[in-house]
XYZ file of C-alpha atoms in Angstrom:
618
model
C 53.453 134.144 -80.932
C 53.407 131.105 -79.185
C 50.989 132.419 -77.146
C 48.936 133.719 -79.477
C 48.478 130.625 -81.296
C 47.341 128.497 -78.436
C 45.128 131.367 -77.269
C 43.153 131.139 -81.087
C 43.304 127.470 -80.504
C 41.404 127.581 -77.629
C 39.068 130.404 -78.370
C 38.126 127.823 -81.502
C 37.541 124.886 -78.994
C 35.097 126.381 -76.824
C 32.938 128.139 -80.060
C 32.961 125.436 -82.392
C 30.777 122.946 -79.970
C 28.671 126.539 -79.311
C 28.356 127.224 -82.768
C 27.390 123.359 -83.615
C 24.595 123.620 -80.971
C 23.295 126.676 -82.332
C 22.922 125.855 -86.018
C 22.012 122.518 -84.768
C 24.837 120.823 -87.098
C 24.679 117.357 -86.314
C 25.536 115.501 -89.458
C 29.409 115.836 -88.925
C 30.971 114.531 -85.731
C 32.654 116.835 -83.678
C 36.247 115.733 -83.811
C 36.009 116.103 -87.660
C 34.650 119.908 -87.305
C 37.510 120.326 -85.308
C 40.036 118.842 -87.958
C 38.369 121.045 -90.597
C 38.266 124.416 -88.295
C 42.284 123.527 -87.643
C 42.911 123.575 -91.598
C 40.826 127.068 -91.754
C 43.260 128.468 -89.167
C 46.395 126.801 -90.476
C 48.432 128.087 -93.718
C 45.071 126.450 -95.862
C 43.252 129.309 -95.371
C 43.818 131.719 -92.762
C 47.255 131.209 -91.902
C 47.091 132.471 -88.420
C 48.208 129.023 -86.038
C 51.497 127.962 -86.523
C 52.520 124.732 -84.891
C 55.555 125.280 -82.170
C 56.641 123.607 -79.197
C 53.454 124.242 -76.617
C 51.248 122.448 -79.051
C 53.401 119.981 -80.036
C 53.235 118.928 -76.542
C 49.583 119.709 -75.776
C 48.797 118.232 -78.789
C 51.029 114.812 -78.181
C 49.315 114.774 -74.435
C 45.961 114.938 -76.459
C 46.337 112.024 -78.847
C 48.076 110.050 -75.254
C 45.040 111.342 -73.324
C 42.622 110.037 -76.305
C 44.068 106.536 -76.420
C 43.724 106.095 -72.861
C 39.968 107.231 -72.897
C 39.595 104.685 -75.826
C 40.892 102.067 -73.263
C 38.528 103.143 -71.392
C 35.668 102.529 -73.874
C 35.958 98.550 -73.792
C 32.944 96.926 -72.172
C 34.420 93.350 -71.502
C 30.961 92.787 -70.495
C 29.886 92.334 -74.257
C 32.112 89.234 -74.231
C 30.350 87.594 -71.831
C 27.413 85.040 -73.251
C 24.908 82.822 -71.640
C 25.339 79.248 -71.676
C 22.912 78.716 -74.150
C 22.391 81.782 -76.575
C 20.206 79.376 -78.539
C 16.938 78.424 -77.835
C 13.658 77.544 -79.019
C 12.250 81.018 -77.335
C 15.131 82.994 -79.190
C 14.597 81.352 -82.551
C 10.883 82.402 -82.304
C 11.997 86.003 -81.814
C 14.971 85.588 -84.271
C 12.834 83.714 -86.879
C 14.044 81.045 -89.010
C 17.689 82.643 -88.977
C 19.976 81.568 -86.699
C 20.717 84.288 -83.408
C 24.427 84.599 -84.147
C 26.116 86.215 -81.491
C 27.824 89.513 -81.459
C 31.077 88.255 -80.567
C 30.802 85.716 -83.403
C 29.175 88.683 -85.662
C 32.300 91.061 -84.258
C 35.345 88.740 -84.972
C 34.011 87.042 -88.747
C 33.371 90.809 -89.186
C 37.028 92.023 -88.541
C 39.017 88.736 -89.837
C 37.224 90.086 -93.628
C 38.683 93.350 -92.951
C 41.852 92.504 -92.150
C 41.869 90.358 -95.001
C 40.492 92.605 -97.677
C 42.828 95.219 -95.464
C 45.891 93.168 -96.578
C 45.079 93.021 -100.101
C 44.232 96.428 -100.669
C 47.601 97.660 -99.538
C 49.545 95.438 -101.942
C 47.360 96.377 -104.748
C 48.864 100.144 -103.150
C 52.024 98.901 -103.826
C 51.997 97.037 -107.215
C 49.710 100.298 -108.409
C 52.514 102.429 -106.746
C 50.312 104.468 -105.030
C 52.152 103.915 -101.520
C 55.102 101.707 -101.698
C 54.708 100.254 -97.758
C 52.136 97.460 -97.963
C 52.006 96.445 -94.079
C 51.413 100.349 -93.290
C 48.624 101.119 -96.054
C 46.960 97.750 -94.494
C 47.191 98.736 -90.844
C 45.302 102.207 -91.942
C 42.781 100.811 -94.034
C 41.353 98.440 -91.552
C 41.314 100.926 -88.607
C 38.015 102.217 -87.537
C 36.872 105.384 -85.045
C 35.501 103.967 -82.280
C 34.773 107.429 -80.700
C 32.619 108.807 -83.621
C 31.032 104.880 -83.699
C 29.829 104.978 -79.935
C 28.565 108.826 -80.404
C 26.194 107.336 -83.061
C 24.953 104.665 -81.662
C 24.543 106.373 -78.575
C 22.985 109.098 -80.248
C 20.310 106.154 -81.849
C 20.184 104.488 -78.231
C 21.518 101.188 -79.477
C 24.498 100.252 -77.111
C 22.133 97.774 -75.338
C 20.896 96.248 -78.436
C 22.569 93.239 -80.185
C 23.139 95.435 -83.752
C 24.627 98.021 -81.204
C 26.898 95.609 -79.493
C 28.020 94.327 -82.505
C 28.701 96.848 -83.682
C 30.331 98.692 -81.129
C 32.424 95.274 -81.315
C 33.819 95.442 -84.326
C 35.004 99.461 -84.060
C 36.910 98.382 -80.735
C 38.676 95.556 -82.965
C 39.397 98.208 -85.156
C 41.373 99.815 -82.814
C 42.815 97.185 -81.014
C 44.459 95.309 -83.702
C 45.283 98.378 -85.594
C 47.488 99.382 -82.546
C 49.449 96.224 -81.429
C 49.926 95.612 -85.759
C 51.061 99.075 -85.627
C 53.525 98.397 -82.169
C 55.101 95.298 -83.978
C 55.433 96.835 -87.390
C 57.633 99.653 -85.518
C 59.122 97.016 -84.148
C 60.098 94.879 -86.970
C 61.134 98.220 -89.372
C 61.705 100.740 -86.841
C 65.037 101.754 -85.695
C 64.488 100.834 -82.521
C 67.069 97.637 -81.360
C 64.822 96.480 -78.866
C 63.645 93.032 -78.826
C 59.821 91.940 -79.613
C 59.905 90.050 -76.878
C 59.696 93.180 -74.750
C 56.614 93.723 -75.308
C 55.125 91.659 -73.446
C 56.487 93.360 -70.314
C 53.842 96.064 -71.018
C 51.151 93.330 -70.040
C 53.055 92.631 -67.296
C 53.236 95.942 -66.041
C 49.705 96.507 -66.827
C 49.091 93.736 -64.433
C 51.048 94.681 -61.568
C 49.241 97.943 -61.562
C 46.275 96.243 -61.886
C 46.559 94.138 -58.799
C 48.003 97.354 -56.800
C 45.291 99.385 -57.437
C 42.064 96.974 -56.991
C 40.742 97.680 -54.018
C 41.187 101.915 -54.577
C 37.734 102.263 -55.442
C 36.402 100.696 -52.518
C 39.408 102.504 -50.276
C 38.710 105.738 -52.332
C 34.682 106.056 -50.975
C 36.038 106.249 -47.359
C 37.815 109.037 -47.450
C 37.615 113.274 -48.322
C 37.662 113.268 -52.267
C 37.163 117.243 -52.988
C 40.650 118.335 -52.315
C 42.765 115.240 -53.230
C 41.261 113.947 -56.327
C 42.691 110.690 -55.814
C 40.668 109.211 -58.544
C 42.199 111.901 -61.160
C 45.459 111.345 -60.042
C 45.157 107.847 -60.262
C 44.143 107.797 -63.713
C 47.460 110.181 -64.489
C 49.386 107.920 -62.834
C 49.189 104.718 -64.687
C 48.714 107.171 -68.158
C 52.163 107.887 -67.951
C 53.509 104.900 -66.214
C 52.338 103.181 -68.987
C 53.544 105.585 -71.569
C 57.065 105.502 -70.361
C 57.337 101.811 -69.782
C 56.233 101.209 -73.218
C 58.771 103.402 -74.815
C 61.201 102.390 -72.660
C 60.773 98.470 -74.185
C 60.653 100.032 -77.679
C 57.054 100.285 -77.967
C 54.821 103.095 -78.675
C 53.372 105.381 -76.312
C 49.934 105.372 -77.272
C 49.638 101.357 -76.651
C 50.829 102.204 -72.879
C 48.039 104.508 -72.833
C 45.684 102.190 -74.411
C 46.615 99.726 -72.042
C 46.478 102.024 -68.992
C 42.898 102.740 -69.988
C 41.676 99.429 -69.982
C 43.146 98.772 -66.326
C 41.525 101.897 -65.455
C 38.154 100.290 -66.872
C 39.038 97.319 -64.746
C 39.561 98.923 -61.541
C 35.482 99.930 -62.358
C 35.943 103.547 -60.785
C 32.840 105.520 -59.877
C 30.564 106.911 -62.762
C 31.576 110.457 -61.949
C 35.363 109.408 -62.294
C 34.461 108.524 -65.666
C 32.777 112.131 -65.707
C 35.525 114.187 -64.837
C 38.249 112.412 -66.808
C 36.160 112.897 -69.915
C 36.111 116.635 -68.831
C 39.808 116.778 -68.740
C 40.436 114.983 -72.117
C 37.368 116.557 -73.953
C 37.260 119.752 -72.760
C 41.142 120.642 -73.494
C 43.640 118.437 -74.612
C 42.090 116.500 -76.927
C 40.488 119.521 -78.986
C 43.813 120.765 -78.987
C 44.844 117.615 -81.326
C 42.254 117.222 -83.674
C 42.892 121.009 -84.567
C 46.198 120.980 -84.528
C 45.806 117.959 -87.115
C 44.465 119.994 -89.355
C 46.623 123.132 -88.791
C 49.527 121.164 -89.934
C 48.151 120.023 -93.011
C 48.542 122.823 -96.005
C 45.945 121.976 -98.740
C 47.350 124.720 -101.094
C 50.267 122.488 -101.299
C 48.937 119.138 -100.979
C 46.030 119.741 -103.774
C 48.617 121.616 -105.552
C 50.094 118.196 -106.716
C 48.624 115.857 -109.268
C 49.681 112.935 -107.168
C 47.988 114.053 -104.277
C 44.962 114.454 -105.950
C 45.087 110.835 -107.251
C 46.077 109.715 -104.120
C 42.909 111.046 -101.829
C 39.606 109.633 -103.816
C 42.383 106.004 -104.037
C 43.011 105.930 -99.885
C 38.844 107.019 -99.471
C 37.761 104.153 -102.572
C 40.452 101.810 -99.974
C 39.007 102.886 -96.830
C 35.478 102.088 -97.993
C 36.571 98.788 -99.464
C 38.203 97.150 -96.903
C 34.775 97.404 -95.007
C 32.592 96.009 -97.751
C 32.681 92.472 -96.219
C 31.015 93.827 -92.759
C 27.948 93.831 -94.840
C 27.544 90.012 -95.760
C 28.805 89.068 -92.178
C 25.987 91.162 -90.356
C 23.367 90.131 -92.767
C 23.713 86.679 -90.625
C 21.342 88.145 -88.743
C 20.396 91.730 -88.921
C 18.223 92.870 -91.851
C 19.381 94.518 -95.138
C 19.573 98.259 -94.495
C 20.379 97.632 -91.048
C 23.637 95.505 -92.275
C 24.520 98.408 -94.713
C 24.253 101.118 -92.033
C 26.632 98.682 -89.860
C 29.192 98.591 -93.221
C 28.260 102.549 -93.517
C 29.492 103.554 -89.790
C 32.026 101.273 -89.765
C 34.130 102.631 -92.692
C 34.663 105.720 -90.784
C 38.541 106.033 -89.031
C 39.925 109.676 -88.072
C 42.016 108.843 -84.455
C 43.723 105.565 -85.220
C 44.917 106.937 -88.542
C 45.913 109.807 -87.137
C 47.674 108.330 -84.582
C 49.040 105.559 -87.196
C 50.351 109.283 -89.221
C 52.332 110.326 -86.310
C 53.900 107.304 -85.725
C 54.803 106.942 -89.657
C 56.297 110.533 -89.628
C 58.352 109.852 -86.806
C 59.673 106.908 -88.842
C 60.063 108.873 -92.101
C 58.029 106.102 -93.899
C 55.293 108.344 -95.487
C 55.792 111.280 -97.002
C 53.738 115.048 -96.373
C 51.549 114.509 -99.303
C 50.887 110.804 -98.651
C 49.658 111.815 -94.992
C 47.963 114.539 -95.811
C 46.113 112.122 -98.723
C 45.164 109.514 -95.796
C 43.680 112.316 -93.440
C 41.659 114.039 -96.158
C 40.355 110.539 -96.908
C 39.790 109.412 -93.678
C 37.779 113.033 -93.424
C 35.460 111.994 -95.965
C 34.328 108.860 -94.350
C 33.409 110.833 -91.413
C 31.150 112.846 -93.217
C 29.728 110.033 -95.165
C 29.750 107.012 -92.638
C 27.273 108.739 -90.055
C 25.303 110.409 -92.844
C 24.421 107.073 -94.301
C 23.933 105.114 -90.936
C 21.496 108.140 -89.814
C 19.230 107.779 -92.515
C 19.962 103.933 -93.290
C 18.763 102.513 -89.979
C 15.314 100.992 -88.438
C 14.527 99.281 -85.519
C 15.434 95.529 -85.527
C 12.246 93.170 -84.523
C 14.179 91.202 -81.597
C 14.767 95.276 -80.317
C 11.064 96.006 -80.245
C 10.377 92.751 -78.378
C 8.575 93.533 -74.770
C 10.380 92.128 -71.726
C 10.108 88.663 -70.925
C 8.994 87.695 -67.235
C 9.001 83.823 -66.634
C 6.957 82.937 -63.429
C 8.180 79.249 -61.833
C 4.899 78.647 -59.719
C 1.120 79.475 -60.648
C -0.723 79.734 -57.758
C -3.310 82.876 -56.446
C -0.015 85.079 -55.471
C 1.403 84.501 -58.549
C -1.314 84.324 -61.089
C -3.094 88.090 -60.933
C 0.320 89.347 -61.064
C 1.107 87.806 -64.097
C -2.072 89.019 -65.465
C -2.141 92.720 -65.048
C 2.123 93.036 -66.423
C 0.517 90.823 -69.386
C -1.680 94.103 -70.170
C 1.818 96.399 -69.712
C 5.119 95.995 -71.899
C 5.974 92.429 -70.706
C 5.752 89.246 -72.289
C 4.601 86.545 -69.842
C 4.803 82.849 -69.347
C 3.984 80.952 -66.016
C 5.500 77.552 -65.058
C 3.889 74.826 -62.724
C 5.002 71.448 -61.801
C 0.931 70.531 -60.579
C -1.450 69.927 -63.467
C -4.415 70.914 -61.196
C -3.075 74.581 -61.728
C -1.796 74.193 -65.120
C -5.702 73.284 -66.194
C -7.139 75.442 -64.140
C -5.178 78.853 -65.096
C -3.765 77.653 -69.008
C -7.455 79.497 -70.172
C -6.449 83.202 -68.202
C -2.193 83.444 -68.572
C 0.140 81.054 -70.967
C 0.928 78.187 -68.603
C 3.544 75.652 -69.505
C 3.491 72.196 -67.262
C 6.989 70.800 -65.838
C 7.797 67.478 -65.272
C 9.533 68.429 -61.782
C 10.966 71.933 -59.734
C 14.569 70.161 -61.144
C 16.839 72.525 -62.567
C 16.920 70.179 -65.223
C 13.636 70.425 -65.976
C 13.021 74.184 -65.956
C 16.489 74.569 -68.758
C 14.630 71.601 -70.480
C 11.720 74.004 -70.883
C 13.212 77.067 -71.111
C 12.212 78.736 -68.308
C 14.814 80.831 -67.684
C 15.306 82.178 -70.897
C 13.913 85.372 -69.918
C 14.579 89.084 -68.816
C 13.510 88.287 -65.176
C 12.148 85.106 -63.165
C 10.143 85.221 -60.422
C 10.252 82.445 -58.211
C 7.151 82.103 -56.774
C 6.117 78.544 -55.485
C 5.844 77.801 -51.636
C 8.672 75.120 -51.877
C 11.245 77.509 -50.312
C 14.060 74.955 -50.552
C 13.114 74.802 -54.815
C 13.037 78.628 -54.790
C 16.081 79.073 -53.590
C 18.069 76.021 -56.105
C 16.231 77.713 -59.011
C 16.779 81.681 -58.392
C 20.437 80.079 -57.708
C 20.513 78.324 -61.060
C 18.657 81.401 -62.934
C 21.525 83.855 -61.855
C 24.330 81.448 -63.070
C 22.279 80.847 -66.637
C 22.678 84.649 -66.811
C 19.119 85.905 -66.486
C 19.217 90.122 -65.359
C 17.117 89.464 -62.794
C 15.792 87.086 -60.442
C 13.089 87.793 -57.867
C 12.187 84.205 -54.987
C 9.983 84.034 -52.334
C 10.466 82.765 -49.387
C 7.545 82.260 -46.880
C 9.202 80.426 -44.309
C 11.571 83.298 -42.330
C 14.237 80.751 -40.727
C 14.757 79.357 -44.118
C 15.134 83.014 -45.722
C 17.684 84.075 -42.772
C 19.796 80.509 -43.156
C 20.323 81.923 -47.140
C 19.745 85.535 -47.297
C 23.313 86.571 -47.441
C 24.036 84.535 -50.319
C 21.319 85.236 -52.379
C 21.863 88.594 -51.762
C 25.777 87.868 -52.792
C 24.423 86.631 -55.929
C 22.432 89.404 -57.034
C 19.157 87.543 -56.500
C 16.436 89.741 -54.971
C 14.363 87.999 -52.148
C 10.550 88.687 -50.543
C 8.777 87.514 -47.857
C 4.355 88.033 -47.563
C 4.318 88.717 -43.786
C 7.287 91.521 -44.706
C 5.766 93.335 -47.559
C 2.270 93.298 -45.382
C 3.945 94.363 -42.525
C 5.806 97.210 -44.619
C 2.293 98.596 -46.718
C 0.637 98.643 -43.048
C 3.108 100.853 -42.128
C 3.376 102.911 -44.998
C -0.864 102.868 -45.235
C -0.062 104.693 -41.679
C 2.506 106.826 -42.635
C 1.112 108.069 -46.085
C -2.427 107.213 -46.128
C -2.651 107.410 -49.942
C -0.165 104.748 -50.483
C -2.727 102.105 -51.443
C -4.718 104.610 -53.506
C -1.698 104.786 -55.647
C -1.041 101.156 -55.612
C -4.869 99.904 -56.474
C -5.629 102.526 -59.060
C -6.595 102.047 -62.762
C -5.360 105.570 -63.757
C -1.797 105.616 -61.454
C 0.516 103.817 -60.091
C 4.176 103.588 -58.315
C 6.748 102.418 -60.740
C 10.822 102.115 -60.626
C 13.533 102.515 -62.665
C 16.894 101.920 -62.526
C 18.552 105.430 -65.244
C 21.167 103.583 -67.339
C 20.784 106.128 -70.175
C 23.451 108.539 -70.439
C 21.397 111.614 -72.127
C 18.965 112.020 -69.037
C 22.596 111.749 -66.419
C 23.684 115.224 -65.247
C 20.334 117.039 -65.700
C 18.099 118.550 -62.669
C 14.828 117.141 -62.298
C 12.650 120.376 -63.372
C 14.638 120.550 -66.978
C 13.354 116.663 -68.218
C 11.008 116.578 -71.351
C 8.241 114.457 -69.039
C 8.535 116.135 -65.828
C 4.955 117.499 -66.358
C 3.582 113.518 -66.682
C 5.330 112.170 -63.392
C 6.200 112.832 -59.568
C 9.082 111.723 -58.320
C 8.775 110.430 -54.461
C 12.360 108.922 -54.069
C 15.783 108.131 -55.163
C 17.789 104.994 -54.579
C 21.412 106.698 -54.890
C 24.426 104.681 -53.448
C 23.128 102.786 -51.014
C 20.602 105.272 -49.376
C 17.379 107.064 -50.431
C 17.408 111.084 -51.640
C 14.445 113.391 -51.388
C 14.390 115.157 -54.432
C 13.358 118.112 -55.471
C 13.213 120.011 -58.978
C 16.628 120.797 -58.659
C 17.765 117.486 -57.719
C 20.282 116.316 -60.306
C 20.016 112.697 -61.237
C 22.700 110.663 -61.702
C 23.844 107.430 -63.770
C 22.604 104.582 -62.029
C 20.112 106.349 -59.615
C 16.791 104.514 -59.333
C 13.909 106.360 -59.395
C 10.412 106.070 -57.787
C 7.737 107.647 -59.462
C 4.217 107.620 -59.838
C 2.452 108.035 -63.348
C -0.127 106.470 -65.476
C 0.605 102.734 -66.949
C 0.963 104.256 -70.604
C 3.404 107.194 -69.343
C 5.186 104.838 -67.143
C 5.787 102.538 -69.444
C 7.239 105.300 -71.898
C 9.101 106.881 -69.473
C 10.586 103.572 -68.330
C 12.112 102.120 -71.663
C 13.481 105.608 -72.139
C 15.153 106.200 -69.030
C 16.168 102.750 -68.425
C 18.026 102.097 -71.787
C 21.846 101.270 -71.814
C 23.192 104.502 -73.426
């Protein structure tokens, strides 16, 4: 029978995503379909899975293997800010309103949670609805940061300051849901170990840390196929983690938090990231969301007039304890954009699972109060993505075009700026000579500097942009600047640098930096060779109807997928792609990759389509 069961469990996990695809069910997130297709086969309803010791132990590897893809979910990279987030250029895009950041957005957001968190579960307790006031808080103010990052991705807003805020707040809510949740096992488990050991988790986590940073870089040099270093890797400091948390009185599934974030740290390869998601997707985690709902049995549960009192309570709590997201993101984000934010944000299904399993191992919650919290935290799943779906529009700062600043406006620089000012890029050139500042102010916008000081160019805001081209002669200015740019935090910076001995004195470092560098006699040099080579090079470059275009493919949707199966395929040609290092000939059965830049040729309005789509963070 054992046997049996996990054989129908399976069978369910590979038709349900089959049978979502096919009816094209989107509205509900997958792990909740797999919740609700656990209570059908459960004693609910059909009454043919019964829990034993397999699952149990698939099932406890699932929520283990969950957490540590969670971990694994943190960009630290959102936490990083330029040195001056404010400035006259982003108040013109922001309006009148001040540009709060996400981080600021993010913590204000989750301090009112965990406030209105804390006083719903005393009102619990002086109602009598759920006696434990520190437990009914730690579920109320957890959120699902797995079905969050599905819907943003799924609206292509991970790059985009609503989506980082967002995506901000739901990692909050399961970060300080699972330390409150270590400590209150802690401080009313049975457990005699000392608080204090705690801590030795972050130590451990450290250790392994500093082992394990160069692996990635050891890892490319040598044969992956049969070892699967990478995979084992990841295992590794799973259950080193897991054990060295229990062993210090902890729980399990903060080890494998933990572990996830120093696997995130180590910054493995994309298709590490690939695979692992494979392993946790495609079988062990299924395996616990179903068996979640296998083990609940509504004919009891909704048998019992307490019960029923209890589930629209927890949902009303759940929804409550988010209400304040809404005035914090209305600091800068736009009415129904602030409500969808409150909307998605009220959803929770892992962490209060997890939170469950914990709570039944302590015998602090009863059958019919868990079964209350998980029916609850259901509904929010169905309602939170419903009303972010149809809630949201595009903020104005996300439809802004990119913003090229030009330091140096002179006959290189000038018809450059001029034909990207007719494309999706907004343009503004900088010049220390008035000369050129009145004679080119009347064809491009032209701002005068005082000097080529760093100073100066912060003063005016120069490098408040998405890239800055450094194009004056001064080589020695160019190369102060593009240094300055890249520690302001612009993306990209692009200098020129006429003089050779100069460029091969700094090129290293510049390089080192991130800065890209080019040199006239070079590029003239290289588009001789290529006019050679492939004599309709220039034809391509020069013409009104086509032209060669790059892009670096951040967004997730387009990863994985052969060349011949994209939606545009018809409106491009590929020539080349950049892939680790060197360049790939493709052909329509060429699978891109995350990452990958790719050459194409197309015309300006495609291109420019084709670009924002395949180059968004998602």
């Amino acid at each position: 029978m054992d046997q049996v069961s996990l054989l129908i469990i399976l069978t369910a996990a590979l038709v349900t995503p089959l049978v979502m695809a096919k009816f094209k069910l989107t509205v509900l997130p997958t792990a909740v379909v797999e919740i609700l297709v656990g209570i059908l086969l459960g004693p609910s309803i059909l009454n043919v899975v019964h829990s034993n010791n397999t699952l149990s132990l698939l099932s406890n590897t699932g929520v283990i293997f969950l957490m540590f893809l969670s971990g694994m979910e943190i960009d630290f990279s959102l936490f990083g800010r330029r040195k001056r987030p404010q400035t006259p250029l982003a108040a013109k895009v922001a309006g009148s309103a001040p540009r709060y950041s996400p981080v600021f957005l993010a913590v204000t957001s989750y301090a009112v949670i965990i406030v209105c968190a804390l006083l719903l579960g005393f009102i619990c307790q002086w109602t009598g609805l759920f006696k434990d006031p520190w437990l009914a808080a730690i579920i109320f103010m957890t959120i699902s940061l797995g079905i969050v990052i599905a819907t943003l991705k799924e609206k292509e807003l991970l790059s985009k300051p609503f989506g980082q805020t967002v995506l901000l707040i739901a990692a909050l809510g399961e970060i300080v849901p699972l330390f409150s949740l270590t400590i209150y096992a802690s401080v009313f488990g049975n457990s005699s170990k000392s608080l204090w050991l705690l801590l030795l988790v972050f130590l451990a986590a450290g250790v392994l840390f500093r082992r394990f940073k160069p692996f990635f870089t050891f890892f490319e040099s040598i044969n992956k196929s049969t070892t699967q270093l990478d995979i084992r890797l990841a295992f590794f400091l799973i259950f080193s983690m897991v054990v060295i948390a229990e062993s210090v009185g902890a729980e399990g599934i903060l080890g494998a938090f933990v572990a996830g974030i120093v696997m995130k740290l180590l910054q493995p390869q994309e298709d590490t990231r690939v695979r692992l998601d494979g392993i946790g997707y495609g079988f062990f985690i299924p395996i616990f969301f179903m068996m979640s709902g296998a083990e609940l049995n509504l004919r009891t549960l909704l048998a019992d007039p307490a019960t029923l009192l209890l589930i629209p309570a927890f949902f009303a709590a759940y929804l409550l304890a988010k209400v304040g997201v809404y005035f914090v993101l209305r600091l800068r984000f736009k009415r129904s954009n602030a409500f969808a934010g409150t909307a998605i944000t009220a959803t929770t299904i892992t962490m209060v699972l997890a939170v469950l399993q914990v709570a039944k191992t302590m015998k602090v919650v009863t059958t019919q109060q868990s079964g209350a919290f998980l029916l609850a935290a259901i509904l929010t799943c169905v309602l939170g993505p419903l009303l972010f779906n149809t809630g949201y529009s595009a903020e104005a700062e996300d439809l802004k075009k990119s913003t090229v600043h030009f330091i140096g406006t002179n006959l290189l620089t000038v018809p450059v700026a001029q034909q990207l000012a007719d494309s999706w890029y907004d343009i503004t050139m900088y010049t220390d000579k008035a000369a050129n500042y009145k004679t080119y102010n009347s064809e491009v916008n032209v701002e005068l500097l005082d000097s080529l000081e760093v100073a100066d160019a912060e003063q005016k805001d120069a490098f408040d942009a998405d890239i800055v081209v450094l194009g004056h002669f001064n080589a020695t200015k160019n190369f102060e600047l593009a240094k300055a740019a890249k520690a302001y935090g612009v993306n990209r910076v692009i200098a020129r640098f006429e003089d050779r001995n100069i460029l091969d004195e700094r090129e290293d470092e510049l390089i080192d930096l991130g800065i890209e560098v080019y040199n006239t006699p070079n590029v003239n040099i290289a588009m001789l060779r290529s006019l050679i080579e492939t004599p309709t090079t220039l034809r391509l470059l020069t013409s009104s109807t086509s032209a060669v275009y790059e892009v670096a493919l951040r967004n997730r949707r387009y990863t994985d997928q052969a060349i011949h199966s994209l939606d545009f395929v018809g409106d491009v040609t590929i020539s080349q792609i950049f892939r680790d290092g060197h360049f790939v000939r493709p052909t329509g059965a060429t699978t891109l990759k995350f990452n990958d830049r790719i050459i194409f040729t197309s015309t300006p309005e495609k291109a420019r389509e084709i670009r924002r789509e395949l180059g968004i963070l998602n």
